[in-house]
Amino acid sequence: MSRDTTPPPVPPPLDGEVFDSHCHLDIMVGERQASTADPAGTAAQATGVTVQDILGAARSVGVTRLVTIGYDLRSSRWNAATARDVEGVYAGVAVHPNEAHHATPETLDEIERLAREPHVRAVGETGLDYYRDWSPKQAQHASFRAHIEIAKRTGKALVIHDRDAHEDVLKVLADQGAPDVVVFHSFSGDADYAGRCVKEGYHLSFSGPVTYKNATALREAVQVTPPELMLVETDAPYLPPVPHRGRPNAPYLIPLTLRLLAELKSLTEAELAATISANGERVFGAW
């Protein structure tokens, strides 16, 4: 069965403004035809889509800023350059755990150099991924610890990719000493794990899977997460929210996820958008 690669329709605008805390603009514009999460390139967008197109669609629904996240040195360079050049775009730079075997001292030195740029607001995505075995665990742990230190030296938020590695992620953070600001990107744990993260003051960023029918545990995690520790993201072009599973995701679909989060927290969408926007300035700095 062929995959539907047509863009989903634009949802009604939000009653308020918010930002997308995690997306991959380089993949959406076709700069990269594959990534660590998508080796076949099935999520790459049609050629001709520009960053300004993506920003325009996002702003039309109240998503005013984007944080575009690196996963290897090439993507980190591209994201940092785009954040320098395009108003409303900010960057994260890192080597993804699936690419940890490429996290050489020279590469990590350049990641740190990029992290010091003013429009780079995060070190990430880094962390641990036990779902795939593309990098040995030893390499992943070494890379994760190195990124933690980069985040501490540069004063930038640490954005964590945690897939099937919950206990070890918390252990590394405790052993190494966490930076001042930690974000769990596309949070995938249950209520107990969310509670443990919240106790440490970590921010949890929720994405499209929270809308999926089988995501009961994830919605329970939302229930125990205080609004002041919540972020919302797309991880675009991955993880589109219901009813668009299987189609390309984009920042303009944030309203579908935020509306469900607001319902779960018994808040209006305007209230939650305002809280998340304030969280964003504490996490990523003044826009």
PDB file of N, CA and C in Angstrom, residues 123 144 148 151-152 156-160 169-170 173 177-185 197 200-205 229 231 282-284:
ATOM      1  N   VAL A 123      21.268  22.019  23.137  1.00  0.00           N
ATOM      2  CA  VAL A 123      22.161  20.924  22.783  1.00  0.00           C
ATOM      3  C   VAL A 123      21.286  19.686  22.690  1.00  0.00           C
ATOM      4  N   PHE A 144      26.346  10.817  25.065  1.00  0.00           N
ATOM      5  CA  PHE A 144      25.356  11.479  25.919  1.00  0.00           C
ATOM      6  C   PHE A 144      26.051  12.279  27.018  1.00  0.00           C
ATOM      7  N   ILE A 148      25.969  16.349  27.657  1.00  0.00           N
ATOM      8  CA  ILE A 148      25.568  16.949  28.937  1.00  0.00           C
ATOM      9  C   ILE A 148      26.579  18.014  29.348  1.00  0.00           C
ATOM     10  N   ALA A 151      26.251  21.119  27.197  1.00  0.00           N
ATOM     11  CA  ALA A 151      25.103  21.935  27.619  1.00  0.00           C
ATOM     12  C   ALA A 151      25.443  22.740  28.866  1.00  0.00           C
ATOM     13  N   LYS A 152      26.160  22.136  29.800  1.00  0.00           N
ATOM     14  CA  LYS A 152      26.520  22.858  31.021  1.00  0.00           C
ATOM     15  C   LYS A 152      27.522  23.967  30.734  1.00  0.00           C
ATOM     16  N   LYS A 156      23.140  26.074  27.626  1.00  0.00           N
ATOM     17  CA  LYS A 156      21.986  25.830  26.766  1.00  0.00           C
ATOM     18  C   LYS A 156      21.173  24.638  27.286  1.00  0.00           C
ATOM     19  N   ALA A 157      19.895  24.596  26.913  1.00  0.00           N
ATOM     20  CA  ALA A 157      19.019  23.489  27.301  1.00  0.00           C
ATOM     21  C   ALA A 157      19.524  22.186  26.690  1.00  0.00           C
ATOM     22  N   LEU A 158      19.360  21.099  27.429  1.00  0.00           N
ATOM     23  CA  LEU A 158      19.693  19.769  26.937  1.00  0.00           C
ATOM     24  C   LEU A 158      18.412  19.100  26.457  1.00  0.00           C
ATOM     25  N   VAL A 159      18.351  18.731  25.181  1.00  0.00           N
ATOM     26  CA  VAL A 159      17.161  18.096  24.602  1.00  0.00           C
ATOM     27  C   VAL A 159      17.454  16.611  24.425  1.00  0.00           C
ATOM     28  N   ILE A 160      16.645  15.787  25.100  1.00  0.00           N
ATOM     29  CA  ILE A 160      16.939  14.356  25.209  1.00  0.00           C
ATOM     30  C   ILE A 160      16.033  13.525  24.319  1.00  0.00           C
ATOM     31  N   VAL A 169      18.678   6.641  31.081  1.00  0.00           N
ATOM     32  CA  VAL A 169      18.719   8.086  30.869  1.00  0.00           C
ATOM     33  C   VAL A 169      18.737   8.822  32.201  1.00  0.00           C
ATOM     34  N   LEU A 170      17.850   8.440  33.107  1.00  0.00           N
ATOM     35  CA  LEU A 170      17.828   9.091  34.417  1.00  0.00           C
ATOM     36  C   LEU A 170      19.107   8.826  35.190  1.00  0.00           C
ATOM     37  N   LEU A 173      21.898  11.070  33.826  1.00  0.00           N
ATOM     38  CA  LEU A 173      21.689  12.453  34.270  1.00  0.00           C
ATOM     39  C   LEU A 173      22.085  12.623  35.729  1.00  0.00           C
ATOM     40  N   GLY A 177      25.389  14.652  36.434  1.00  0.00           N
ATOM     41  CA  GLY A 177      24.942  15.951  36.889  1.00  0.00           C
ATOM     42  C   GLY A 177      24.232  16.672  35.769  1.00  0.00           C
ATOM     43  N   ALA A 178      22.925  16.831  35.887  1.00  0.00           N
ATOM     44  CA  ALA A 178      22.124  17.401  34.802  1.00  0.00           C
ATOM     45  C   ALA A 178      22.393  18.896  34.643  1.00  0.00           C
ATOM     46  N   PRO A 179      22.258  19.403  33.419  1.00  0.00           N
ATOM     47  CA  PRO A 179      22.303  20.860  33.222  1.00  0.00           C
ATOM     48  C   PRO A 179      21.113  21.525  33.917  1.00  0.00           C
ATOM     49  N   ASP A 180      21.139  22.849  33.922  1.00  0.00           N
ATOM     50  CA  ASP A 180      20.050  23.570  34.574  1.00  0.00           C
ATOM     51  C   ASP A 180      18.708  23.306  33.917  1.00  0.00           C
ATOM     52  N   VAL A 181      18.689  23.125  32.598  1.00  0.00           N
ATOM     53  CA  VAL A 181      17.440  22.925  31.860  1.00  0.00           C
ATOM     54  C   VAL A 181      17.535  21.644  31.046  1.00  0.00           C
ATOM     55  N   VAL A 182      16.574  20.741  31.280  1.00  0.00           N
ATOM     56  CA  VAL A 182      16.518  19.461  30.574  1.00  0.00           C
ATOM     57  C   VAL A 182      15.129  19.312  29.970  1.00  0.00           C
ATOM     58  N   VAL A 183      15.084  18.909  28.702  1.00  0.00           N
ATOM     59  CA  VAL A 183      13.819  18.672  28.003  1.00  0.00           C
ATOM     60  C   VAL A 183      13.801  17.238  27.493  1.00  0.00           C
ATOM     61  N   PHE A 184      12.745  16.507  27.825  1.00  0.00           N
ATOM     62  CA  PHE A 184      12.530  15.185  27.247  1.00  0.00           C
ATOM     63  C   PHE A 184      11.677  15.357  25.999  1.00  0.00           C
ATOM     64  N   HIS A 185      12.343  15.258  24.855  1.00  0.00           N
ATOM     65  CA  HIS A 185      11.659  15.448  23.575  1.00  0.00           C
ATOM     66  C   HIS A 185      10.722  14.272  23.294  1.00  0.00           C
ATOM     67  N   CYS A 197      10.495  12.397  36.443  1.00  0.00           N
ATOM     68  CA  CYS A 197      11.114  13.500  35.700  1.00  0.00           C
ATOM     69  C   CYS A 197      10.688  14.852  36.279  1.00  0.00           C
ATOM     70  N   GLU A 200      12.475  16.008  39.320  1.00  0.00           N
ATOM     71  CA  GLU A 200      13.794  16.574  39.057  1.00  0.00           C
ATOM     72  C   GLU A 200      13.718  17.940  38.383  1.00  0.00           C
ATOM     73  N   GLY A 201      12.508  18.392  38.058  1.00  0.00           N
ATOM     74  CA  GLY A 201      12.346  19.680  37.400  1.00  0.00           C
ATOM     75  C   GLY A 201      12.571  19.652  35.907  1.00  0.00           C
ATOM     76  N   TYR A 202      12.544  18.449  35.307  1.00  0.00           N
ATOM     77  CA  TYR A 202      12.749  18.332  33.869  1.00  0.00           C
ATOM     78  C   TYR A 202      11.466  18.714  33.129  1.00  0.00           C
ATOM     79  N   HIS A 203      11.627  19.282  31.940  1.00  0.00           N
ATOM     80  CA  HIS A 203      10.480  19.627  31.101  1.00  0.00           C
ATOM     81  C   HIS A 203      10.133  18.453  30.190  1.00  0.00           C
ATOM     82  N   LEU A 204       8.857  18.226  29.995  1.00  0.00           N
ATOM     83  CA  LEU A 204       8.378  17.147  29.137  1.00  0.00           C
ATOM     84  C   LEU A 204       7.681  17.759  27.934  1.00  0.00           C
ATOM     85  N   SER A 205       8.145  17.384  26.744  1.00  0.00           N
ATOM     86  CA  SER A 205       7.585  17.901  25.502  1.00  0.00           C
ATOM     87  C   SER A 205       6.734  16.819  24.852  1.00  0.00           C
ATOM     88  N   LEU A 229       5.825  22.780  33.354  1.00  0.00           N
ATOM     89  CA  LEU A 229       6.917  21.926  32.876  1.00  0.00           C
ATOM     90  C   LEU A 229       6.574  21.264  31.539  1.00  0.00           C
ATOM     91  N   LEU A 231       5.945  21.299  27.325  1.00  0.00           N
ATOM     92  CA  LEU A 231       6.162  21.894  26.009  1.00  0.00           C
ATOM     93  C   LEU A 231       5.370  21.081  25.001  1.00  0.00           C
ATOM     94  N   ARG A 282      11.773  30.435  29.300  1.00  0.00           N
ATOM     95  CA  ARG A 282      12.626  29.947  30.392  1.00  0.00           C
ATOM     96  C   ARG A 282      13.572  28.852  29.909  1.00  0.00           C
ATOM     97  N   VAL A 283      13.087  28.007  28.992  1.00  0.00           N
ATOM     98  CA  VAL A 283      13.884  26.872  28.512  1.00  0.00           C
ATOM     99  C   VAL A 283      14.920  27.324  27.492  1.00  0.00           C
ATOM    100  N   PHE A 284      14.474  28.082  26.498  1.00  0.00           N
ATOM    101  CA  PHE A 284      15.329  28.401  25.357  1.00  0.00           C
ATOM    102  C   PHE A 284      15.869  29.822  25.363  1.00  0.00           C
TER     103      PHE A 284
END
